[in-house]
Amino acid sequence: MEIRTEVLKRCVVITVSGRVDTASAPDFEAKLLELIEEGQRNLVVNMKDVTLISSSGLRALVTARIKVRRAVPRGEIALSQLQPLVGESIELVGFHRLFRIFDNDVDAVGSF
């Protein structure tokens, strides 16, 4: 798994690639929480190159969402460019109700 970040005016775009599984999910979660601790409140997680997300990866997303929603000022996490398998996983567990999902980063960034 590889994680790249790009700080923009309104938010941070986190581009993730590879597999977000049991082995890599702790690093993914740590990066999200690190950004939140640094004061970033609005995050876009681009998953165009994610081939698989396990329950550990899904848990990392929810943990970060809880943290950012409790922050002052309150923040939000948006997901963009989900691969079909990842999108199905997110929908299967009902996370499509928790996260705003966009087809591209421009729309996701513009939502903040």
Coordinates of N, CA and C in Angstrom, one line a residue:
M1 N 0.8 -1.2 0.0 CA 0.0 0.0 0.0 C 0.9 1.2 0.0
E2 N 0.5 2.2 -0.8 CA 1.2 3.5 -0.8 C 0.2 4.6 -0.5
I3 N 0.6 5.6 0.2 CA -0.2 6.8 0.5 C 0.5 8.1 0.2
R4 N -0.2 8.9 -0.6 CA 0.3 10.2 -1.0 C -0.7 11.2 -0.5
T5 N -0.2 12.4 0.0 CA -1.1 13.4 0.4 C -0.9 14.7 -0.4
E6 N -1.9 15.5 -0.6 CA -1.8 16.8 -1.2 C -2.7 17.8 -0.4
V7 N -2.0 18.7 0.2 CA -2.8 19.7 1.0 C -3.3 20.8 0.0
L8 N -4.6 21.0 0.1 CA -5.3 22.1 -0.7 C -5.8 23.1 0.3
K9 N -6.4 24.1 -0.3 CA -7.0 25.2 0.6 C -8.1 24.7 1.5
R10 N -9.0 23.9 0.9 CA -10.2 23.5 1.7 C -10.0 22.2 2.4
C11 N -9.1 21.3 1.9 CA -9.0 20.0 2.4 C -7.7 19.4 2.1
V12 N -7.5 18.1 2.4 CA -6.3 17.3 2.1 C -6.8 16.2 1.2
V13 N -6.2 15.9 0.1 CA -6.5 14.8 -0.7 C -5.5 13.7 -0.4
I14 N -6.0 12.5 0.1 CA -5.1 11.4 0.4 C -5.4 10.3 -0.7
T15 N -4.3 10.1 -1.5 CA -4.4 9.1 -2.6 C -3.8 7.8 -2.1
V16 N -4.6 6.7 -2.1 CA -4.2 5.4 -1.6 C -4.1 4.5 -2.8
S17 N -3.1 3.6 -2.8 CA -3.0 2.6 -3.8 C -2.6 1.3 -3.2
G18 N -3.0 0.2 -3.9 CA -2.7 -1.1 -3.5 C -3.8 -1.7 -2.6
R19 N -3.4 -2.6 -1.7 CA -4.4 -3.3 -0.9 C -4.4 -2.7 0.5
V20 N -5.6 -2.4 1.0 CA -5.7 -1.9 2.4 C -6.3 -3.1 3.1
D21 N -5.4 -3.9 3.6 CA -5.7 -5.1 4.3 C -5.2 -5.1 5.8
T22 N -5.3 -6.2 6.4 CA -4.9 -6.3 7.8 C -3.5 -5.9 8.0
A23 N -2.6 -6.1 7.1 CA -1.2 -5.7 7.3 C -1.0 -4.2 7.1
S24 N -1.7 -3.6 6.2 CA -1.5 -2.2 5.8 C -2.5 -1.2 6.5
A25 N -3.6 -1.7 7.0 CA -4.6 -0.8 7.6 C -4.1 0.0 8.8
P26 N -3.3 -0.5 9.7 CA -2.7 0.3 10.7 C -2.0 1.5 10.2
D27 N -1.2 1.4 9.2 CA -0.5 2.5 8.6 C -1.5 3.5 8.0
F28 N -2.5 3.0 7.3 CA -3.6 3.9 6.7 C -4.3 4.7 7.8
E29 N -4.7 4.0 8.9 CA -5.3 4.6 10.0 C -4.4 5.7 10.7
A30 N -3.2 5.3 10.9 CA -2.2 6.2 11.5 C -2.1 7.5 10.7
K31 N -2.0 7.4 9.4 CA -1.9 8.5 8.5 C -3.1 9.4 8.6
L32 N -4.3 8.8 8.5 CA -5.5 9.6 8.6 C -5.6 10.4 10.0
L33 N -5.3 9.7 11.1 CA -5.3 10.3 12.4 C -4.3 11.3 12.6
E34 N -3.1 11.1 12.0 CA -2.0 12.1 12.0 C -2.5 13.4 11.4
L35 N -3.1 13.3 10.2 CA -3.6 14.5 9.5 C -4.6 15.3 10.4
I36 N -5.5 14.5 11.0 CA -6.6 15.1 11.8 C -5.9 15.8 13.0
E37 N -4.9 15.1 13.7 CA -4.2 15.7 14.8 C -3.5 17.0 14.4
E38 N -3.0 17.1 13.2 CA -2.3 18.3 12.7 C -3.3 19.4 12.4
G39 N -4.6 19.2 12.5 CA -5.6 20.2 12.3 C -6.4 20.1 11.0
Q40 N -6.1 19.2 10.2 CA -6.9 19.0 9.0 C -8.2 18.5 9.3
R41 N -9.3 19.1 8.8 CA -10.6 18.7 9.2 C -11.4 18.1 8.1
N42 N -11.1 18.4 6.8 CA -11.8 17.9 5.7 C -10.8 17.1 4.9
L43 N -11.1 15.8 4.7 CA -10.3 14.9 4.0 C -11.0 14.2 2.8
V44 N -10.3 14.1 1.7 CA -10.8 13.4 0.6 C -9.9 12.2 0.4
V45 N -10.5 11.0 0.5 CA -9.7 9.8 0.3 C -9.9 9.2 -1.1
N46 N -8.9 9.4 -2.0 CA -9.0 8.9 -3.3 C -8.6 7.4 -3.4
M47 N -9.5 6.6 -3.8 CA -9.2 5.1 -3.8 C -9.2 4.6 -5.2
K48 N -8.8 5.4 -6.2 CA -8.8 4.9 -7.6 C -7.9 3.7 -7.8
D49 N -6.8 3.6 -7.1 CA -5.9 2.5 -7.2 C -5.9 1.5 -6.1
V50 N -7.0 1.5 -5.3 CA -7.1 0.5 -4.2 C -7.8 -0.7 -4.9
T51 N -7.1 -1.9 -4.8 CA -7.6 -3.1 -5.3 C -8.5 -3.9 -4.4
L52 N -8.3 -3.7 -3.1 CA -9.0 -4.4 -2.0 C -9.0 -3.6 -0.8
I53 N -10.2 -3.6 -0.1 CA -10.2 -3.0 1.3 C -10.8 -4.0 2.2
S54 N -10.1 -4.4 3.2 CA -10.6 -5.4 4.2 C -11.4 -4.7 5.3
S55 N -11.9 -5.5 6.2 CA -12.6 -5.0 7.3 C -11.7 -4.1 8.2
S56 N -10.5 -4.4 8.2 CA -9.5 -3.5 9.0 C -9.4 -2.2 8.3
G57 N -9.4 -2.1 7.0 CA -9.4 -0.8 6.3 C -10.6 -0.1 6.5
L58 N -11.8 -0.8 6.5 CA -13.0 -0.1 6.7 C -13.1 0.5 8.1
R59 N -12.6 -0.3 9.1 CA -12.5 0.2 10.5 C -11.7 1.5 10.6
A60 N -10.6 1.5 9.8 CA -9.7 2.7 9.8 C -10.5 3.9 9.3
L61 N -11.3 3.8 8.3 CA -12.1 4.9 7.8 C -13.1 5.3 8.8
V62 N -13.7 4.4 9.5 CA -14.7 4.8 10.5 C -14.1 5.5 11.7
T63 N -13.0 4.9 12.1 CA -12.2 5.5 13.3 C -11.9 7.0 12.9
A64 N -11.4 7.2 11.7 CA -11.0 8.6 11.3 C -12.2 9.5 11.2
R65 N -13.3 8.9 10.7 CA -14.6 9.7 10.6 C -15.1 10.1 12.0
I66 N -15.0 9.2 12.9 CA -15.5 9.5 14.3 C -14.6 10.7 14.9
K67 N -13.3 10.5 14.7 CA -12.4 11.5 15.2 C -12.6 12.9 14.6
V68 N -12.8 12.9 13.3 CA -12.9 14.2 12.6 C -14.3 14.9 12.9
R69 N -15.3 14.0 13.1 CA -16.6 14.6 13.4 C -16.7 15.1 14.8
R70 N -15.9 14.6 15.7 CA -15.8 15.1 17.1 C -14.9 16.3 17.3
A71 N -14.1 16.6 16.2 CA -13.2 17.7 16.3 C -13.9 19.0 16.3
V72 N -13.2 20.1 16.8 CA -13.8 21.4 16.7 C -12.8 22.2 15.9
P73 N -13.2 22.8 14.8 CA -14.5 22.7 14.1 C -14.6 21.3 13.5
R74 N -15.9 21.0 13.4 CA -16.2 19.6 12.9 C -15.8 19.5 11.4
G75 N -15.3 18.2 11.1 CA -14.9 18.0 9.8 C -15.6 16.9 9.1
E76 N -15.2 16.4 7.9 CA -15.8 15.4 7.1 C -14.8 14.7 6.3
I77 N -15.2 13.4 6.0 CA -14.3 12.6 5.1 C -15.2 12.2 3.9
A78 N -14.6 12.5 2.7 CA -15.3 12.1 1.5 C -14.4 11.1 0.8
L79 N -15.1 10.2 0.0 CA -14.4 9.2 -0.7 C -14.5 9.5 -2.2
S80 N -13.5 9.2 -3.0 CA -13.6 9.5 -4.4 C -13.0 8.3 -5.2
Q81 N -13.5 8.2 -6.4 CA -13.0 7.3 -7.4 C -12.9 5.8 -6.9
L82 N -13.9 5.3 -6.3 CA -13.9 3.9 -5.8 C -13.9 2.9 -7.0
Q83 N -13.0 1.9 -6.9 CA -13.1 0.8 -7.8 C -14.3 0.0 -7.5
P84 N -14.9 -0.7 -8.5 CA -16.1 -1.4 -8.3 C -16.1 -2.4 -7.0
L85 N -15.0 -3.1 -6.9 CA -14.9 -4.1 -5.7 C -14.9 -3.3 -4.4
V86 N -14.2 -2.2 -4.3 CA -14.2 -1.4 -3.1 C -15.5 -0.8 -2.9
G87 N -16.1 -0.3 -3.9 CA -17.5 0.3 -3.8 C -18.5 -0.7 -3.3
E88 N -18.4 -1.9 -3.8 CA -19.3 -2.9 -3.3 C -19.1 -3.2 -1.9
S89 N -17.9 -3.3 -1.4 CA -17.5 -3.6 0.0 C -18.1 -2.5 0.9
I90 N -18.0 -1.2 0.5 CA -18.4 -0.1 1.3 C -20.0 -0.1 1.3
E91 N -20.6 -0.4 0.2 CA -22.1 -0.5 0.2 C -22.6 -1.7 1.0
L92 N -21.9 -2.8 0.9 CA -22.3 -4.0 1.6 C -22.4 -3.8 3.1
V93 N -21.5 -3.1 3.6 CA -21.5 -2.8 5.1 C -22.3 -1.6 5.5
G94 N -22.9 -0.9 4.5 CA -23.7 0.3 4.8 C -22.9 1.6 4.9
F95 N -21.6 1.6 4.6 CA -20.9 2.8 4.8 C -21.2 3.9 3.8
H96 N -21.9 3.5 2.7 CA -22.3 4.6 1.7 C -23.3 5.6 2.4
R97 N -23.8 5.2 3.6 CA -24.6 6.2 4.3 C -23.8 7.1 5.2
L98 N -22.6 6.7 5.5 CA -21.7 7.4 6.4 C -20.8 8.4 5.7
F99 N -20.4 8.0 4.5 CA -19.4 8.8 3.7 C -20.0 9.3 2.4
R100 N -19.7 10.6 2.1 CA -20.1 11.1 0.8 C -19.1 10.5 -0.2
I101 N -19.7 10.0 -1.3 CA -18.9 9.3 -2.3 C -19.0 10.1 -3.7
F102 N -17.8 10.3 -4.3 CA -17.8 11.1 -5.5 C -17.1 10.4 -6.6
D103 N -17.4 10.7 -7.8 CA -16.8 10.1 -9.0 C -15.4 10.6 -9.3
N104 N -15.1 11.9 -8.8 CA -13.7 12.4 -9.0 C -13.4 13.4 -7.9
D105 N -12.1 13.7 -7.8 CA -11.6 14.6 -6.8 C -12.1 16.0 -6.8
V106 N -12.3 16.5 -8.0 CA -12.8 17.9 -8.2 C -14.2 18.0 -7.5
D107 N -15.1 17.1 -7.7 CA -16.4 17.2 -7.1 C -16.2 17.0 -5.5
A108 N -15.4 16.1 -5.1 CA -15.2 15.8 -3.7 C -14.6 17.1 -3.0
V109 N -13.6 17.7 -3.6 CA -13.0 18.9 -3.0 C -14.0 20.0 -3.0
G110 N -14.8 20.1 -4.1 CA -15.8 21.2 -4.2 C -16.9 21.0 -3.2
S111 N -17.1 19.9 -2.6 CA -18.2 19.6 -1.7 C -17.9 20.3 -0.3
F112 N -16.7 20.7 -0.1 CA -16.3 21.3 1.2 C -16.5 22.8 1.2

